[in-house]
Amino acid sequence: MSDTPRHVIAVRGLTKSYGATSVLKGVDFSVARGEVHALLGGNGAGKSTMIRIITGAASKNDGEIRFFDSTGTERSESAGRAKVAVVHQELALLPHLTVAENIALPHHRKGARLFRRTVAARQAFDALRMIDQDFAATSLHRLVGSLSLHEGQMVEIARALSSGAELILLDEPTANLTALETERLFAVLRRLTRENGLSVVFVSHRMKEIRQIANVCTIIRDGRTVVDRQPMDQLTDVGIIEKMGQVAASHAAERAPPSAAKFSATLGTDRISIAEAGFKLELLPGTIIGVAGAPAGPAALIQSLTGAARTKRWTVAHAGWPDRLRSPRNAARLGAGFVTGDRSHKGILHSLPIIDNVMASRRIVRGTAIAGGSEGAECLDLLKALKVKAASVWDLPSTLSGGTQQKLLLARWLNVPSRLLVLEEPTRGVDIGTKREIYQLIRQMAASGTVIVWWSTENVELLEVCDRVVAFDTEGRCAGVLERDDFSEEKLVTLTGMAA
Ligand SMILES: Nc1ncnc2c1ncn2[C@@H]1O[C@H](COP(=O)(O)OP(=O)(O)OP(=O)(O)O)[C@@H](O)[C@H]1O
Ligand SMILES: [Mg+2]
């Protein structure tokens, strides 16, 4: 389409390389006023890179970026950028400042000499209230460092919403949100696009959400635009997935699944029981148990299972284990693995190369600190099972895309025989094609005798893969257990008290 004045941004022929790696090879992308535009592509397609170039956080090699004002006249790049707000894929908040300060600070960059606390608090409150009234009422003066991942995500989004921007770029904003929070966010976005003419660029790997919120989409693949501004209702799910260069679900089953079995050893047959006051679950080896609902309940359970608990609400019992798992290291040595949901702060070892990130768990379990001779080959095998393309295993994780970094965290446990593996949102940011392969790997680990406890905010994936799902309500209480024969999205919604 031509650059009509209705556009807020038009990107033409954008190119970007990192060293010898050519990431963007001439991408076209334009966004019209008042639309929600899905920017789609597999892991590593270049979505976040383009977003960083648009906001000025990364430089381009070639191509043009034009911004337009409300009358359709062209703005300079710097004037245009002032009207763009972004929520990056990895949270970028200042941990030592309060929620209110984090939200209001960027608005005080220019002009304001004194940062007025009362004004900041009011601005922050108004912004947060749009997504969560209770959170707005209780969180303003908390330090951001004390927030959970999903609370931090809401602060980031509120900051973007309150910025007065004409264009908001949201790079997987819902990855840390519950279904209810996502629903509220979407309601706000619909209102702002309709009433204020806000334009939104929305990146997500969740097809259901993309359908709910986006009117139009652009798909990039291998550094080029393969679908340019198509209305969503002209594309089928399978069509979109194929354009991204991935295999749709119905075809995926026909392909040979990657093998985790060769990494596993035979495990005992003793069950693991987990209990809190008035509630007990007996988990046989090989059970895949889903955990659904608002984060407070699952977080308490997961802390107990991984040896990180400060409360004694949950107990974990297994032959040969002490009454309480003392620490995550203790848990790992006893065969209780953990994939954290907070990949950027707690999961990825940013200053160590990919190989150290992938081998971390195995070294802890074996008690060896130094890389062994066969590690290079093993690491490559694991990366292959998860379709990670890295130029070298000695590169830093920061050279990989967000979804690809997520795969490193799972790879860590694929070659460690575990009795228990706790997964917090293991497919967060992973593209549709690879998600199915991860489900397959999880099934295979269970088949080798590992008990899998899997927390996800995406109910559909739990219902697809798990044997049972434990649902927590919004107060953090255990609301019930659904057996496979009983699975339905409606029942899960009722138990968790959250709209899907
Ligand atoms: N600093 C860097 N150095 C080298 N390569 C990089 C760097 N940053 C990104 N890349 C590469 O650029 C490509 C695109 O990455 P980008 O993060 O834009 O992907 P993405 O589309 O956002 O993927 P995802 O869905 O996983 O978030 C990837 O192949 C990645 O490895
Ligand atoms: Mg990305």
XYZ file of C-alpha atoms and ligand atoms in Angstrom:
532
model
C 0.000 0.000 0.000
C 1.107 3.587 -0.554
C 2.158 5.969 2.188
C -1.177 7.669 2.657
C -1.328 10.281 5.400
C -3.399 7.906 7.495
C -0.195 6.168 8.464
C 1.573 6.932 11.701
C 4.703 5.113 10.592
C 6.029 3.720 7.334
C 9.173 1.590 7.233
C 10.698 0.824 3.824
C 13.554 -1.493 2.884
C 14.896 -1.764 6.415
C 18.143 -3.726 6.717
C 20.179 -4.726 9.725
C 23.139 -7.034 10.264
C 24.991 -8.127 13.357
C 28.484 -8.902 12.135
C 28.145 -11.501 9.410
C 24.540 -12.287 10.376
C 22.042 -10.483 8.231
C 18.841 -10.151 10.303
C 16.644 -7.738 8.335
C 17.062 -7.850 4.565
C 14.675 -5.161 3.387
C 11.573 -5.149 5.561
C 8.507 -3.051 4.717
C 6.076 -2.247 7.489
C 3.448 0.440 7.904
C 0.848 1.148 10.538
C -2.332 3.170 10.050
C -3.991 5.417 12.634
C -6.345 3.644 15.019
C -5.470 0.068 14.104
C -4.155 -2.855 16.132
C -1.493 -4.338 13.924
C -0.129 -7.825 14.611
C 3.564 -8.153 13.778
C 4.138 -11.867 13.283
C 7.017 -14.239 12.582
C 8.821 -17.229 14.087
C 11.490 -17.022 16.776
C 14.424 -15.049 15.427
C 12.470 -13.584 12.485
C 13.532 -10.057 13.468
C 10.439 -8.584 15.180
C 12.193 -7.275 18.279
C 15.106 -6.028 16.212
C 12.766 -3.939 14.050
C 10.999 -2.595 17.145
C 14.332 -1.581 18.659
C 15.282 0.207 15.449
C 11.939 2.056 15.338
C 12.386 3.306 18.920
C 16.016 4.245 18.309
C 17.397 1.633 20.711
C 19.292 -0.014 17.843
C 20.718 1.470 14.669
C 19.750 0.446 11.154
C 22.106 -0.297 8.299
C 19.827 0.928 5.560
C 16.215 1.747 4.706
C 13.902 4.572 5.738
C 11.552 5.158 8.644
C 8.974 7.926 8.281
C 6.663 9.218 10.966
C 3.537 11.298 10.304
C 1.651 13.744 12.501
C -2.110 13.887 12.944
C -2.598 15.975 9.804
C -0.583 13.521 7.759
C 2.454 15.743 7.432
C 5.815 14.146 7.865
C 7.639 14.527 11.155
C 11.359 14.290 11.739
C 12.568 10.983 13.170
C 13.207 12.454 16.612
C 9.837 14.230 16.747
C 8.180 11.003 15.582
C 9.938 8.889 18.182
C 8.695 11.177 20.947
C 5.202 9.961 20.080
C 6.086 6.280 20.272
C 5.934 4.187 23.448
C 7.211 0.646 23.758
C 6.895 -2.384 26.003
C 10.012 -4.424 25.334
C 10.008 -8.210 25.366
C 12.177 -8.233 28.499
C 11.053 -5.874 31.243
C 13.037 -2.657 31.564
C 12.015 -1.171 34.912
C 14.160 0.509 37.541
C 14.049 -1.824 40.570
C 15.054 0.765 43.180
C 12.252 3.158 42.310
C 8.600 2.840 43.233
C 5.830 1.812 40.870
C 4.613 5.418 40.663
C 8.093 6.710 39.889
C 8.665 4.104 37.217
C 5.436 4.989 35.460
C 5.726 8.760 35.726
C 9.451 9.287 35.333
C 9.676 9.132 31.534
C 7.058 11.871 31.255
C 9.275 14.189 33.243
C 12.285 13.839 31.031
C 11.874 17.177 29.382
C 11.242 20.467 31.118
C 10.180 19.432 34.583
C 12.963 20.348 36.962
C 11.306 18.988 40.052
C 9.834 15.557 40.053
C 6.495 16.087 41.825
C 5.610 13.026 43.824
C 1.907 13.746 44.129
C 1.538 14.410 40.431
C 3.515 11.270 39.631
C 1.360 9.179 41.932
C -1.837 10.500 40.347
C -0.568 9.808 36.810
C 0.544 6.329 37.768
C -2.714 5.574 39.533
C -4.797 6.663 36.534
C -2.731 4.495 34.207
C -2.674 1.381 36.378
C -6.360 1.654 37.145
C -7.092 1.043 33.475
C -5.807 -2.525 33.798
C -6.273 -3.376 37.479
C -8.107 -1.251 40.044
C -6.930 -3.281 43.062
C -3.334 -3.336 41.982
C -3.462 0.439 41.397
C -4.824 0.986 44.885
C -2.176 -1.078 46.661
C 1.022 -0.894 44.651
C 1.895 2.752 43.934
C 4.569 3.106 46.601
C 6.021 -0.382 46.435
C 9.547 -0.762 45.097
C 9.526 -2.302 41.641
C 12.267 -4.737 42.708
C 9.768 -6.403 45.042
C 7.159 -7.050 42.342
C 6.484 -10.385 40.714
C 7.125 -10.762 37.013
C 3.492 -10.341 36.099
C 3.065 -7.271 38.309
C 6.114 -5.770 36.620
C 4.545 -6.433 33.246
C 1.453 -4.475 34.260
C 3.637 -1.545 35.358
C 5.414 -1.545 31.979
C 2.139 -1.555 30.122
C 0.698 1.195 32.305
C 3.777 3.302 31.614
C 3.258 2.959 27.870
C -0.488 3.617 28.093
C -0.004 6.773 30.175
C 2.686 8.248 27.931
C 0.288 10.017 25.599
C 1.922 8.216 22.658
C 0.195 7.929 19.282
C 1.827 4.604 18.562
C 2.425 1.862 21.118
C 4.672 -1.081 20.308
C 3.910 -4.088 22.496
C 6.481 -6.892 22.197
C 4.720 -9.931 23.698
C 2.993 -7.929 26.445
C 0.676 -10.758 27.459
C 3.383 -13.364 28.048
C 3.349 -12.674 31.799
C -0.315 -11.835 32.196
C -3.210 -13.986 33.351
C -6.234 -14.447 31.102
C -8.164 -11.870 33.102
C -5.427 -9.243 32.871
C -5.069 -9.883 29.157
C -8.794 -9.375 28.724
C -8.617 -6.052 30.577
C -5.609 -4.934 28.545
C -7.445 -5.717 25.322
C -10.488 -3.736 26.460
C -8.268 -0.703 27.134
C -6.519 -1.026 23.766
C -9.846 -1.282 21.928
C -11.126 1.839 23.660
C -7.969 3.891 23.054
C -7.767 2.939 19.391
C -11.436 3.737 18.835
C -11.724 6.930 20.891
C -8.237 8.437 20.683
C -7.014 7.063 17.358
C -4.135 5.271 19.097
C -2.215 2.805 16.894
C -0.916 -0.414 18.390
C 1.688 -2.874 17.143
C 1.162 -6.195 18.860
C 3.685 -9.062 18.883
C 2.514 -12.428 20.171
C 2.846 -16.146 19.494
C -0.653 -16.852 20.830
C -2.951 -17.213 17.862
C -6.115 -16.913 19.921
C -5.076 -13.510 21.248
C -3.906 -12.276 17.877
C -7.367 -13.044 16.504
C -9.056 -11.334 19.443
C -7.243 -8.033 19.193
C -5.650 -7.425 15.779
C -7.379 -6.070 12.656
C -4.442 -6.349 10.315
C -1.109 -8.156 10.218
C 2.360 -8.105 8.755
C 4.438 -11.289 8.696
C 8.201 -11.331 8.464
C 10.273 -14.355 7.613
C 13.976 -14.763 6.900
C 14.413 -10.996 7.219
C 11.780 -10.064 4.612
C 8.141 -9.009 4.652
C 6.106 -11.931 3.310
C 2.658 -10.547 4.202
C 2.250 -6.759 4.114
C -0.776 -5.196 5.818
C -3.340 -7.959 5.268
C -6.662 -7.756 7.112
C -6.768 -10.563 9.674
C -10.115 -11.853 8.423
C -8.556 -12.619 5.028
C -6.082 -15.078 6.567
C -6.693 -18.470 8.176
C -4.639 -19.724 11.134
C -3.028 -22.373 8.979
C -2.311 -19.756 6.299
C -0.585 -17.521 8.834
C 1.461 -20.364 10.294
C 2.582 -21.469 6.842
C 3.536 -17.923 5.857
C 5.720 -17.817 8.951
C 7.494 -20.889 7.589
C 6.139 -23.208 10.247
C 4.157 -26.393 10.214
C 0.531 -26.239 11.329
C -0.602 -28.495 14.188
C -2.443 -31.001 12.034
C 0.728 -31.711 10.059
C 3.137 -31.607 12.975
C 2.077 -34.992 14.330
C 3.172 -36.687 11.130
C 6.765 -35.703 11.635
C 9.122 -37.697 13.810
C 9.322 -36.001 17.206
C 12.741 -35.050 18.566
C 14.055 -37.552 21.024
C 14.476 -36.742 24.697
C 14.420 -40.412 25.604
C 18.069 -40.889 24.821
C 18.937 -38.275 27.430
C 16.886 -39.906 30.184
C 17.778 -42.671 32.580
C 15.438 -45.110 34.298
C 13.870 -43.586 37.368
C 12.311 -45.199 40.418
C 8.622 -45.979 40.737
C 8.004 -44.172 44.028
C 5.340 -41.545 43.977
C 5.691 -37.930 45.026
C 3.007 -36.492 47.260
C 2.399 -32.807 47.671
C 0.032 -31.488 50.305
C -1.248 -28.413 52.070
C -3.807 -28.154 54.853
C -6.795 -30.290 53.827
C -5.488 -31.055 50.336
C -3.211 -33.774 49.030
C -2.047 -34.918 45.609
C -0.343 -38.237 44.927
C 1.723 -38.061 41.770
C 2.770 -41.289 40.100
C 5.958 -41.295 38.034
C 5.159 -40.002 34.567
C 2.245 -37.786 35.577
C 1.970 -34.412 33.879
C 0.105 -32.139 36.200
C -0.987 -28.667 35.134
C -1.295 -25.703 37.451
C -3.711 -22.958 36.416
C -5.032 -19.709 37.813
C -3.886 -16.397 39.300
C -0.162 -16.380 40.146
C -0.254 -16.247 43.971
C -1.385 -19.860 44.521
C 0.880 -21.493 41.926
C 3.847 -19.408 43.117
C 3.565 -20.748 46.700
C 3.328 -24.331 45.448
C 6.255 -23.936 43.065
C 8.473 -22.373 45.738
C 7.940 -25.428 47.928
C 8.622 -27.850 45.091
C 11.879 -26.140 44.152
C 13.308 -25.656 47.622
C 12.870 -21.890 47.504
C 9.886 -21.606 49.862
C 9.850 -19.146 52.694
C 6.486 -20.397 53.923
C 5.699 -23.958 54.933
C 2.299 -24.047 53.317
C 3.059 -26.967 51.038
C 4.922 -30.119 51.933
C 6.603 -32.423 49.433
C 7.209 -36.061 50.261
C 9.175 -38.642 48.296
C 11.165 -41.693 49.320
C 14.725 -40.595 50.069
C 13.913 -36.900 50.254
C 14.115 -34.848 53.457
C 10.957 -33.298 54.929
C 11.680 -30.051 53.176
C 13.781 -29.318 50.124
C 16.320 -26.918 51.562
C 17.365 -24.916 48.523
C 17.143 -25.037 44.740
C 20.631 -26.609 44.671
C 19.575 -29.252 47.185
C 16.439 -29.875 45.123
C 18.415 -30.234 41.893
C 20.815 -32.760 43.457
C 17.843 -34.810 44.678
C 16.381 -34.835 41.191
C 13.927 -31.943 41.347
C 14.510 -29.651 38.380
C 13.065 -26.207 37.744
C 12.580 -24.019 34.697
C 11.943 -20.495 35.958
C 9.344 -18.272 34.345
C 11.570 -15.229 34.802
C 14.112 -16.004 32.128
C 15.789 -12.654 31.956
C 16.343 -12.071 35.697
C 16.587 -15.580 37.106
C 17.088 -18.002 34.241
C 19.611 -16.862 31.679
C 23.235 -16.450 32.768
C 23.809 -13.338 30.695
C 27.569 -13.094 30.934
C 28.228 -16.773 30.178
C 28.169 -18.363 26.713
C 25.337 -20.517 25.408
C 27.133 -23.771 26.285
C 27.402 -22.830 29.972
C 23.731 -21.866 29.979
C 22.715 -25.216 28.518
C 25.022 -27.327 30.717
C 24.338 -25.482 33.992
C 21.924 -28.003 35.564
C 23.910 -31.060 34.607
C 27.064 -29.588 36.147
C 25.228 -28.834 39.403
C 23.741 -32.302 39.559
C 27.072 -33.973 38.824
C 29.032 -31.568 40.985
C 31.456 -30.714 38.201
C 32.267 -27.069 37.736
C 34.396 -27.397 34.634
C 33.203 -28.126 31.121
C 33.883 -31.724 30.154
C 35.227 -32.983 26.842
C 31.961 -34.220 25.345
C 29.941 -31.173 26.347
C 30.300 -29.396 23.022
C 28.707 -32.269 21.114
C 26.007 -32.764 23.762
C 25.142 -29.086 23.715
C 24.759 -29.125 19.934
C 22.471 -32.169 20.202
C 20.234 -30.425 22.716
C 20.093 -27.242 20.671
C 19.145 -29.280 17.632
C 16.295 -30.995 19.518
C 14.886 -27.540 20.236
C 15.644 -26.107 16.771
C 18.017 -23.471 18.095
C 20.257 -22.054 15.423
C 23.293 -20.449 16.999
C 26.359 -19.333 15.092
C 28.523 -20.790 17.877
C 27.865 -22.321 21.312
C 30.447 -19.838 22.611
C 28.291 -16.819 21.700
C 26.480 -14.986 24.485
C 22.743 -15.600 24.988
C 22.077 -11.942 24.144
C 22.781 -12.767 20.505
C 19.672 -14.990 20.493
C 16.045 -13.853 20.153
C 13.733 -13.893 23.201
C 11.967 -17.141 22.320
C 15.288 -18.796 21.532
C 16.691 -17.841 24.951
C 13.621 -19.473 26.484
C 14.573 -22.731 24.786
C 17.985 -22.688 26.497
C 16.269 -22.917 29.880
C 14.390 -26.051 28.897
C 17.439 -27.553 27.171
C 19.177 -27.426 30.551
C 16.974 -30.196 31.911
C 16.617 -32.395 28.847
C 19.762 -34.376 29.601
C 19.385 -34.525 33.382
C 17.364 -37.445 34.702
C 14.863 -35.892 37.124
C 12.178 -37.328 39.376
C 10.362 -34.054 39.354
C 10.518 -31.201 36.877
C 8.728 -27.971 37.670
C 8.031 -25.790 34.652
C 6.954 -22.197 34.935
C 5.521 -21.069 31.611
C 8.143 -23.056 29.642
C 6.782 -22.019 26.236
C 6.717 -18.301 26.990
C 7.616 -16.489 23.793
C 8.234 -19.720 21.893
C 6.765 -19.726 18.382
C 3.863 -21.890 17.344
C 5.907 -24.475 15.472
C 8.405 -25.061 18.273
C 5.714 -25.108 20.962
C 4.405 -28.379 19.629
C 7.867 -29.878 19.731
C 8.277 -28.765 23.321
C 4.980 -30.457 24.219
C 6.367 -33.609 22.654
C 9.612 -33.355 24.631
C 7.663 -32.865 27.859
C 5.587 -35.947 27.097
C 8.755 -37.922 26.481
C 10.318 -36.819 29.747
C 7.154 -37.918 31.527
C 7.266 -41.233 29.675
C 10.707 -41.840 31.153
C 9.221 -41.518 34.661
C 9.602 -37.843 35.529
C 6.702 -36.155 37.310
C 6.044 -32.864 35.537
C 4.415 -29.924 37.320
C 3.606 -27.279 34.760
C 2.294 -23.803 35.439
C 0.944 -21.942 32.439
C -1.261 -18.896 31.939
C -2.335 -20.406 28.618
C -5.164 -22.749 29.617
C -5.400 -24.389 26.207
C -1.903 -25.829 26.369
C -2.519 -27.325 29.811
C -5.699 -28.989 28.596
C -3.883 -30.346 25.564
C -0.933 -31.960 27.317
C -1.658 -32.588 31.023
C -3.182 -35.605 32.759
C -4.697 -33.477 35.523
C -4.978 -29.753 36.190
C -4.972 -28.149 39.639
C -6.846 -24.842 39.584
C -6.182 -21.954 41.952
C -8.683 -19.150 42.484
C -7.879 -15.438 42.473
C -7.297 -15.518 46.251
C -4.543 -18.119 45.794
C -6.606 -20.985 47.223
C -6.752 -24.395 45.609
C -10.165 -24.432 43.952
C -10.213 -28.001 42.621
C -8.586 -30.619 40.413
C -9.793 -31.437 36.914
C -9.219 -34.958 35.590
C -8.503 -35.476 31.896
C -11.992 -36.902 31.216
C -13.411 -33.735 32.684
C -11.284 -31.212 30.819
C -12.956 -28.139 29.384
C -11.987 -24.497 29.127
C -15.296 -23.470 30.724
C -14.668 -25.607 33.814
C -11.181 -24.172 34.194
C -12.544 -20.661 33.851
C -15.153 -21.340 36.536
C -12.645 -22.848 38.963
C -9.994 -20.167 38.512
C -12.548 -17.367 38.492
C -10.870 -15.876 35.448
C -12.265 -15.191 32.017
C -10.361 -16.879 29.203
N 23.031 -8.443 19.521
C 22.917 -9.396 18.605
N 24.005 -9.973 18.064
C 23.899 -10.936 17.121
N 22.723 -11.409 16.661
C 21.608 -10.888 17.156
C 21.626 -9.860 18.154
N 20.352 -9.529 18.451
C 19.569 -10.320 17.693
N 20.319 -11.131 16.911
C 19.800 -12.124 15.945
O 18.838 -11.473 15.169
C 17.772 -12.365 14.813
C 16.444 -11.717 15.111
O 16.262 -11.570 16.496
P 14.971 -10.897 17.123
O 15.206 -10.812 18.584
O 14.643 -9.656 16.409
O 13.863 -12.008 16.793
P 12.308 -12.021 17.140
O 11.545 -12.027 15.861
O 11.988 -10.931 18.093
O 12.151 -13.466 17.815
P 11.309 -13.947 19.135
O 9.948 -14.320 18.634
O 12.041 -15.158 19.597
O 11.320 -12.854 20.116
C 18.054 -13.653 15.583
O 18.591 -14.590 14.698
C 19.079 -13.270 16.620
O 19.923 -14.346 16.910
Mg 11.488 -10.905 20.081
